[in-house]
Amino acid sequence: MDNVSKIYGFLWALRDVRLEIGAGEWVGLLGPNGAGKTTLLRVLAALAYPTAGGVELFGQELSYGNSPLRRSVGFLASGAHLYDSLTVSENLRFFVSLYRNDVGADDRATVLNDVGLHEKRDEYVSALSLGMRCRLAIAKWRLVRPRLLLVDEPYGSLDPSGVEVLNRFLESTCAAGGIVVLATHDVPRLLERCTRAVMLDQGRIVFDEPRQDPWHSFHSAFDALLSQDSGGPR
């Protein structure tokens, strides 16, 4: 991201954001409510067009039309973008068919078993809890295997076993040379796993440090921001 800004009307969601992420990194995206975390993810996913600045993915400029680059990006959000009127298996089969044609029934069954949804495979998504919907979203992106995986506030809807399912997936994505950018308010849980922390406040990056650095400075900066009455974008 090269000096990226995003304005909604008169509201600055991002201001002059410069961010470079390398293969294999798991970036924890943090900040108070309205800091611009979701907007940053949406710009990276080509779901929101930057007002200024540019975005480059994998050595190519990201366009916001029907770009082939978008097929290399996954967006795992709490809504999960699932079809309530289809079963778990039907959702998985349909979604994966949009990206790949080499995924068979055995592959889908294995992934559903791994995320704990094998017994729910014939149930309609409308009957699933939020946590189960999140597990299904994990399953679909596991089969697609995006090079860049963007994750927005996943932990609140998952039980402890679901959190482990998610973390194993994210770690395997990074181990394969992919990139994970995860936005969350769950600082302790994120810091157990991420390789780098980036903090936003009112649309600007105010902290960016790798995992091996001492984290006491991060905690102090984050706590100071949380104590402020941020007037940033919601």
mmCIF file of C-alpha atoms in Angstrom:
data_model
loop_
_atom_site.group_PDB
_atom_site.id
_atom_site.type_symbol
_atom_site.label_atom_id
_atom_site.label_comp_id
_atom_site.label_asym_id
_atom_site.label_seq_id
_atom_site.Cartn_x
_atom_site.Cartn_y
_atom_site.Cartn_z
ATOM 1 C CA MET A 1 0.000 0.000 0.000
ATOM 2 C CA ASP A 2 1.619 3.234 -1.172
ATOM 3 C CA ASN A 3 0.247 6.381 0.518
ATOM 4 C CA VAL A 4 -3.291 4.997 0.464
ATOM 5 C CA SER A 5 -6.117 7.214 1.666
ATOM 6 C CA LYS A 6 -9.833 6.476 1.691
ATOM 7 C CA ILE A 7 -12.523 9.093 2.228
ATOM 8 C CA TYR A 8 -16.247 8.462 2.667
ATOM 9 C CA GLY A 9 -17.923 11.814 2.072
ATOM 10 C CA PHE A 10 -16.084 14.088 4.505
ATOM 11 C CA LEU A 11 -14.851 11.205 6.676
ATOM 12 C CA TRP A 12 -11.259 9.989 6.440
ATOM 13 C CA ALA A 13 -11.167 6.221 6.910
ATOM 14 C CA LEU A 14 -7.488 5.861 5.923
ATOM 15 C CA ARG A 15 -4.801 8.546 5.769
ATOM 16 C CA ASP A 16 -1.544 8.092 3.825
ATOM 17 C CA VAL A 17 -1.123 4.433 4.729
ATOM 18 C CA ARG A 18 2.179 2.893 3.656
ATOM 19 C CA LEU A 19 2.373 -0.839 4.285
ATOM 20 C CA GLU A 20 4.572 -3.565 2.808
ATOM 21 C CA ILE A 21 4.032 -7.214 3.757
ATOM 22 C CA GLY A 22 6.211 -10.127 2.734
ATOM 23 C CA ALA A 23 5.436 -13.770 2.000
ATOM 24 C CA GLY A 24 4.888 -15.891 5.087
ATOM 25 C CA GLU A 25 3.934 -12.995 7.382
ATOM 26 C CA TRP A 26 0.978 -13.050 9.753
ATOM 27 C CA VAL A 27 0.119 -9.417 10.448
ATOM 28 C CA GLY A 28 -2.091 -8.565 13.385
ATOM 29 C CA LEU A 29 -4.119 -5.445 12.564
ATOM 30 C CA LEU A 30 -5.171 -3.681 15.736
ATOM 31 C CA GLY A 31 -6.653 -0.423 16.931
ATOM 32 C CA PRO A 32 -9.666 1.109 18.677
ATOM 33 C CA ASN A 33 -13.140 1.151 17.172
ATOM 34 C CA GLY A 34 -13.233 3.296 14.059
ATOM 35 C CA ALA A 35 -9.472 3.144 13.491
ATOM 36 C CA GLY A 36 -9.878 2.027 9.863
ATOM 37 C CA LYS A 37 -9.059 -1.677 10.177
ATOM 38 C CA THR A 38 -11.973 -3.014 8.136
ATOM 39 C CA THR A 39 -11.522 -0.309 5.498
ATOM 40 C CA LEU A 40 -7.881 -1.315 5.084
ATOM 41 C CA LEU A 41 -8.913 -4.954 4.603
ATOM 42 C CA ARG A 42 -11.572 -3.967 2.070
ATOM 43 C CA VAL A 43 -9.074 -1.930 0.057
ATOM 44 C CA LEU A 44 -6.669 -4.890 -0.028
ATOM 45 C CA ALA A 45 -9.532 -7.134 -1.140
ATOM 46 C CA ALA A 46 -10.466 -4.712 -3.943
ATOM 47 C CA LEU A 47 -13.866 -4.233 -2.333
ATOM 48 C CA ALA A 48 -13.219 -0.522 -1.734
ATOM 49 C CA TYR A 49 -11.399 1.782 -4.136
ATOM 50 C CA PRO A 50 -8.778 4.042 -2.530
ATOM 51 C CA THR A 51 -9.362 7.774 -2.861
ATOM 52 C CA ALA A 52 -5.619 8.301 -3.264
ATOM 53 C CA GLY A 53 -2.533 6.109 -3.473
ATOM 54 C CA GLY A 54 -2.065 2.681 -4.997
ATOM 55 C CA VAL A 55 -2.061 -1.002 -4.060
ATOM 56 C CA GLU A 56 0.228 -3.641 -5.503
ATOM 57 C CA LEU A 57 -0.227 -7.369 -4.937
ATOM 58 C CA PHE A 58 2.383 -9.956 -5.864
ATOM 59 C CA GLY A 59 4.223 -7.493 -8.090
ATOM 60 C CA GLN A 60 1.147 -6.302 -9.976
ATOM 61 C CA GLU A 61 -1.005 -3.213 -9.577
ATOM 62 C CA LEU A 62 -4.390 -4.111 -8.116
ATOM 63 C CA SER A 63 -7.282 -3.039 -10.329
ATOM 64 C CA TYR A 64 -10.816 -2.808 -9.033
ATOM 65 C CA GLY A 65 -12.690 -4.376 -11.898
ATOM 66 C CA ASN A 66 -12.708 -8.066 -12.739
ATOM 67 C CA SER A 67 -9.019 -8.488 -11.921
ATOM 68 C CA PRO A 68 -7.468 -11.981 -11.950
ATOM 69 C CA LEU A 69 -5.543 -10.875 -8.839
ATOM 70 C CA ARG A 70 -8.769 -10.937 -6.843
ATOM 71 C CA ARG A 71 -8.850 -14.710 -7.211
ATOM 72 C CA SER A 72 -5.665 -14.838 -5.127
ATOM 73 C CA VAL A 73 -7.283 -12.981 -2.220
ATOM 74 C CA GLY A 74 -9.574 -14.446 0.423
ATOM 75 C CA PHE A 75 -11.763 -12.416 2.781
ATOM 76 C CA LEU A 76 -12.922 -14.261 5.888
ATOM 77 C CA ALA A 77 -15.438 -12.093 7.737
ATOM 78 C CA SER A 78 -18.040 -12.775 10.410
ATOM 79 C CA GLY A 79 -20.854 -12.659 7.851
ATOM 80 C CA ALA A 80 -19.077 -15.479 6.002
ATOM 81 C CA HIS A 81 -20.891 -14.721 2.678
ATOM 82 C CA LEU A 82 -22.813 -17.987 2.679
ATOM 83 C CA TYR A 83 -26.125 -18.982 1.105
ATOM 84 C CA ASP A 84 -28.747 -19.796 3.738
ATOM 85 C CA SER A 85 -30.930 -21.747 1.296
ATOM 86 C CA LEU A 86 -28.150 -24.233 0.462
ATOM 87 C CA THR A 87 -26.796 -27.012 2.611
ATOM 88 C CA VAL A 88 -23.295 -26.992 4.063
ATOM 89 C CA SER A 89 -22.049 -29.331 1.325
ATOM 90 C CA GLU A 90 -23.806 -27.392 -1.422
ATOM 91 C CA ASN A 91 -22.320 -24.107 -0.210
ATOM 92 C CA LEU A 92 -18.850 -25.574 -0.207
ATOM 93 C CA ARG A 93 -19.183 -27.177 -3.633
ATOM 94 C CA PHE A 94 -20.611 -24.033 -5.230
ATOM 95 C CA PHE A 95 -18.091 -21.635 -3.710
ATOM 96 C CA VAL A 96 -15.027 -23.709 -4.549
ATOM 97 C CA SER A 97 -16.244 -24.186 -8.148
ATOM 98 C CA LEU A 98 -15.876 -20.414 -8.643
ATOM 99 C CA TYR A 99 -12.148 -20.663 -7.995
ATOM 100 C CA ARG A 100 -10.968 -24.192 -8.778
ATOM 101 C CA ASN A 101 -12.066 -27.220 -10.798
ATOM 102 C CA ASP A 102 -9.728 -29.757 -9.242
ATOM 103 C CA VAL A 103 -11.440 -30.198 -5.861
ATOM 104 C CA GLY A 104 -13.367 -33.443 -5.525
ATOM 105 C CA ALA A 105 -15.921 -34.812 -3.077
ATOM 106 C CA ASP A 106 -13.226 -36.507 -1.005
ATOM 107 C CA ASP A 107 -11.369 -33.211 -0.584
ATOM 108 C CA ARG A 108 -14.543 -31.467 0.555
ATOM 109 C CA ALA A 109 -15.392 -34.273 2.974
ATOM 110 C CA THR A 110 -11.900 -34.183 4.488
ATOM 111 C CA VAL A 111 -12.037 -30.445 5.075
ATOM 112 C CA LEU A 112 -15.530 -30.590 6.586
ATOM 113 C CA ASN A 113 -14.305 -33.263 8.956
ATOM 114 C CA ASP A 114 -11.248 -31.191 9.871
ATOM 115 C CA VAL A 115 -13.354 -28.149 10.778
ATOM 116 C CA GLY A 116 -15.899 -30.219 12.703
ATOM 117 C CA LEU A 117 -18.806 -29.941 10.263
ATOM 118 C CA HIS A 118 -18.968 -33.423 8.727
ATOM 119 C CA GLU A 119 -22.141 -34.312 10.636
ATOM 120 C CA LYS A 120 -23.715 -31.007 9.563
ATOM 121 C CA ARG A 121 -22.958 -31.494 5.860
ATOM 122 C CA ASP A 122 -26.615 -31.964 4.847
ATOM 123 C CA GLU A 123 -28.035 -29.193 7.047
ATOM 124 C CA TYR A 124 -29.064 -25.840 5.620
ATOM 125 C CA VAL A 125 -26.763 -22.973 6.501
ATOM 126 C CA SER A 126 -29.746 -21.027 7.856
ATOM 127 C CA ALA A 127 -29.850 -23.532 10.745
ATOM 128 C CA LEU A 128 -26.198 -23.091 11.703
ATOM 129 C CA SER A 129 -24.901 -21.073 14.626
ATOM 130 C CA LEU A 130 -22.565 -18.152 13.938
ATOM 131 C CA GLY A 131 -19.615 -20.242 15.069
ATOM 132 C CA MET A 132 -20.500 -23.051 12.661
ATOM 133 C CA ARG A 133 -20.909 -20.552 9.832
ATOM 134 C CA CYS A 134 -17.425 -19.287 10.588
ATOM 135 C CA ARG A 135 -16.097 -22.867 10.475
ATOM 136 C CA LEU A 136 -17.707 -23.304 7.058
ATOM 137 C CA ALA A 137 -16.057 -20.090 5.868
ATOM 138 C CA ILE A 138 -12.726 -21.495 7.042
ATOM 139 C CA ALA A 139 -13.430 -24.711 5.128
ATOM 140 C CA LYS A 140 -14.137 -22.932 1.844
ATOM 141 C CA TRP A 141 -10.959 -20.837 2.002
ATOM 142 C CA ARG A 142 -8.910 -23.879 2.988
ATOM 143 C CA LEU A 143 -9.920 -25.509 -0.282
ATOM 144 C CA VAL A 144 -9.340 -22.373 -2.351
ATOM 145 C CA ARG A 145 -5.932 -21.669 -0.745
ATOM 146 C CA PRO A 146 -5.633 -17.889 -1.400
ATOM 147 C CA ARG A 147 -2.179 -16.315 -1.415
ATOM 148 C CA LEU A 148 -3.447 -13.386 0.650
ATOM 149 C CA LEU A 149 -5.989 -14.116 3.391
ATOM 150 C CA LEU A 150 -7.770 -11.182 5.038
ATOM 151 C CA VAL A 151 -9.592 -11.963 8.284
ATOM 152 C CA ASP A 152 -11.952 -9.571 10.077
ATOM 153 C CA GLU A 153 -12.807 -10.111 13.773
ATOM 154 C CA PRO A 154 -13.137 -13.922 13.720
ATOM 155 C CA TYR A 155 -12.541 -14.856 17.344
ATOM 156 C CA GLY A 156 -15.760 -13.608 18.917
ATOM 157 C CA SER A 157 -17.936 -16.187 17.148
ATOM 158 C CA LEU A 158 -15.693 -19.223 17.739
ATOM 159 C CA ASP A 159 -15.439 -21.561 20.719
ATOM 160 C CA PRO A 160 -11.942 -22.671 21.870
ATOM 161 C CA SER A 161 -11.815 -25.616 19.476
ATOM 162 C CA GLY A 162 -12.939 -23.361 16.636
ATOM 163 C CA VAL A 163 -10.169 -20.907 17.463
ATOM 164 C CA GLU A 164 -7.649 -23.744 17.136
ATOM 165 C CA VAL A 165 -9.161 -24.733 13.780
ATOM 166 C CA LEU A 166 -8.748 -21.158 12.579
ATOM 167 C CA ASN A 167 -5.213 -20.742 13.933
ATOM 168 C CA ARG A 168 -4.024 -23.973 12.332
ATOM 169 C CA PHE A 169 -5.373 -22.774 8.994
ATOM 170 C CA LEU A 170 -3.695 -19.383 9.307
ATOM 171 C CA GLU A 171 -0.383 -20.942 10.315
ATOM 172 C CA SER A 172 -0.507 -23.368 7.394
ATOM 173 C CA THR A 173 -1.241 -20.468 5.025
ATOM 174 C CA CYS A 174 1.879 -18.635 6.197
ATOM 175 C CA ALA A 175 3.977 -21.820 6.184
ATOM 176 C CA ALA A 176 3.094 -22.265 2.502
ATOM 177 C CA GLY A 177 4.344 -18.750 1.712
ATOM 178 C CA GLY A 178 0.977 -17.036 1.911
ATOM 179 C CA ILE A 179 0.129 -13.836 3.783
ATOM 180 C CA VAL A 180 -2.388 -13.365 6.593
ATOM 181 C CA VAL A 181 -3.732 -9.991 7.722
ATOM 182 C CA LEU A 182 -6.089 -10.364 10.680
ATOM 183 C CA ALA A 183 -8.000 -7.506 12.310
ATOM 184 C CA THR A 184 -9.162 -8.068 15.871
ATOM 185 C CA HIS A 185 -9.625 -6.506 19.299
ATOM 186 C CA ASP A 186 -8.435 -9.730 20.974
ATOM 187 C CA VAL A 187 -4.868 -8.553 21.599
ATOM 188 C CA PRO A 188 -3.598 -11.370 23.892
ATOM 189 C CA ARG A 189 -4.853 -14.134 21.598
ATOM 190 C CA LEU A 190 -3.409 -12.483 18.514
ATOM 191 C CA LEU A 191 0.004 -11.841 20.044
ATOM 192 C CA GLU A 192 0.395 -15.545 20.768
ATOM 193 C CA ARG A 193 0.541 -16.253 17.026
ATOM 194 C CA CYS A 194 1.169 -13.266 14.772
ATOM 195 C CA THR A 195 4.615 -12.419 13.399
ATOM 196 C CA ARG A 196 4.017 -8.679 13.274
ATOM 197 C CA ALA A 197 1.645 -6.125 14.831
ATOM 198 C CA VAL A 198 0.316 -3.079 12.990
ATOM 199 C CA MET A 199 -1.841 -0.612 14.878
ATOM 200 C CA LEU A 200 -4.140 1.990 13.339
ATOM 201 C CA ASP A 201 -5.657 5.057 14.927
ATOM 202 C CA GLN A 202 -7.938 7.465 13.054
ATOM 203 C CA GLY A 203 -6.850 5.960 9.752
ATOM 204 C CA ARG A 204 -3.100 6.242 10.313
ATOM 205 C CA ILE A 205 -0.530 3.577 11.166
ATOM 206 C CA VAL A 206 0.843 4.484 14.606
ATOM 207 C CA PHE A 207 2.728 1.262 15.387
ATOM 208 C CA ASP A 208 4.381 -1.378 13.220
ATOM 209 C CA GLU A 209 6.756 -3.868 14.828
ATOM 210 C CA PRO A 210 7.845 -7.476 14.167
ATOM 211 C CA ARG A 211 7.021 -10.214 16.641
ATOM 212 C CA GLN A 212 10.562 -10.677 17.927
ATOM 213 C CA ASP A 213 10.637 -7.179 19.408
ATOM 214 C CA PRO A 214 9.663 -6.715 23.074
ATOM 215 C CA TRP A 215 5.918 -6.269 23.318
ATOM 216 C CA HIS A 216 5.801 -3.974 26.337
ATOM 217 C CA SER A 217 6.062 -0.907 24.073
ATOM 218 C CA PHE A 218 3.171 -2.211 21.980
ATOM 219 C CA HIS A 219 0.949 -2.771 25.014
ATOM 220 C CA SER A 220 1.708 0.728 26.293
ATOM 221 C CA ALA A 221 0.888 2.328 22.940
ATOM 222 C CA PHE A 222 -2.276 0.311 22.472
ATOM 223 C CA ASP A 223 -3.532 0.985 26.014
ATOM 224 C CA ALA A 224 -2.906 4.706 25.517
ATOM 225 C CA LEU A 225 -4.979 4.736 22.339
ATOM 226 C CA LEU A 226 -7.821 2.808 23.953
ATOM 227 C CA SER A 227 -7.944 5.372 26.764
ATOM 228 C CA GLN A 228 -8.580 8.133 24.252
ATOM 229 C CA ASP A 229 -11.977 9.079 22.915
ATOM 230 C CA SER A 230 -11.123 8.347 19.263
ATOM 231 C CA GLY A 231 -13.017 10.461 16.762
ATOM 232 C CA GLY A 232 -12.012 8.250 13.838
ATOM 233 C CA PRO A 233 -14.284 6.597 11.284
ATOM 234 C CA ARG A 234 -16.691 3.873 12.289
#
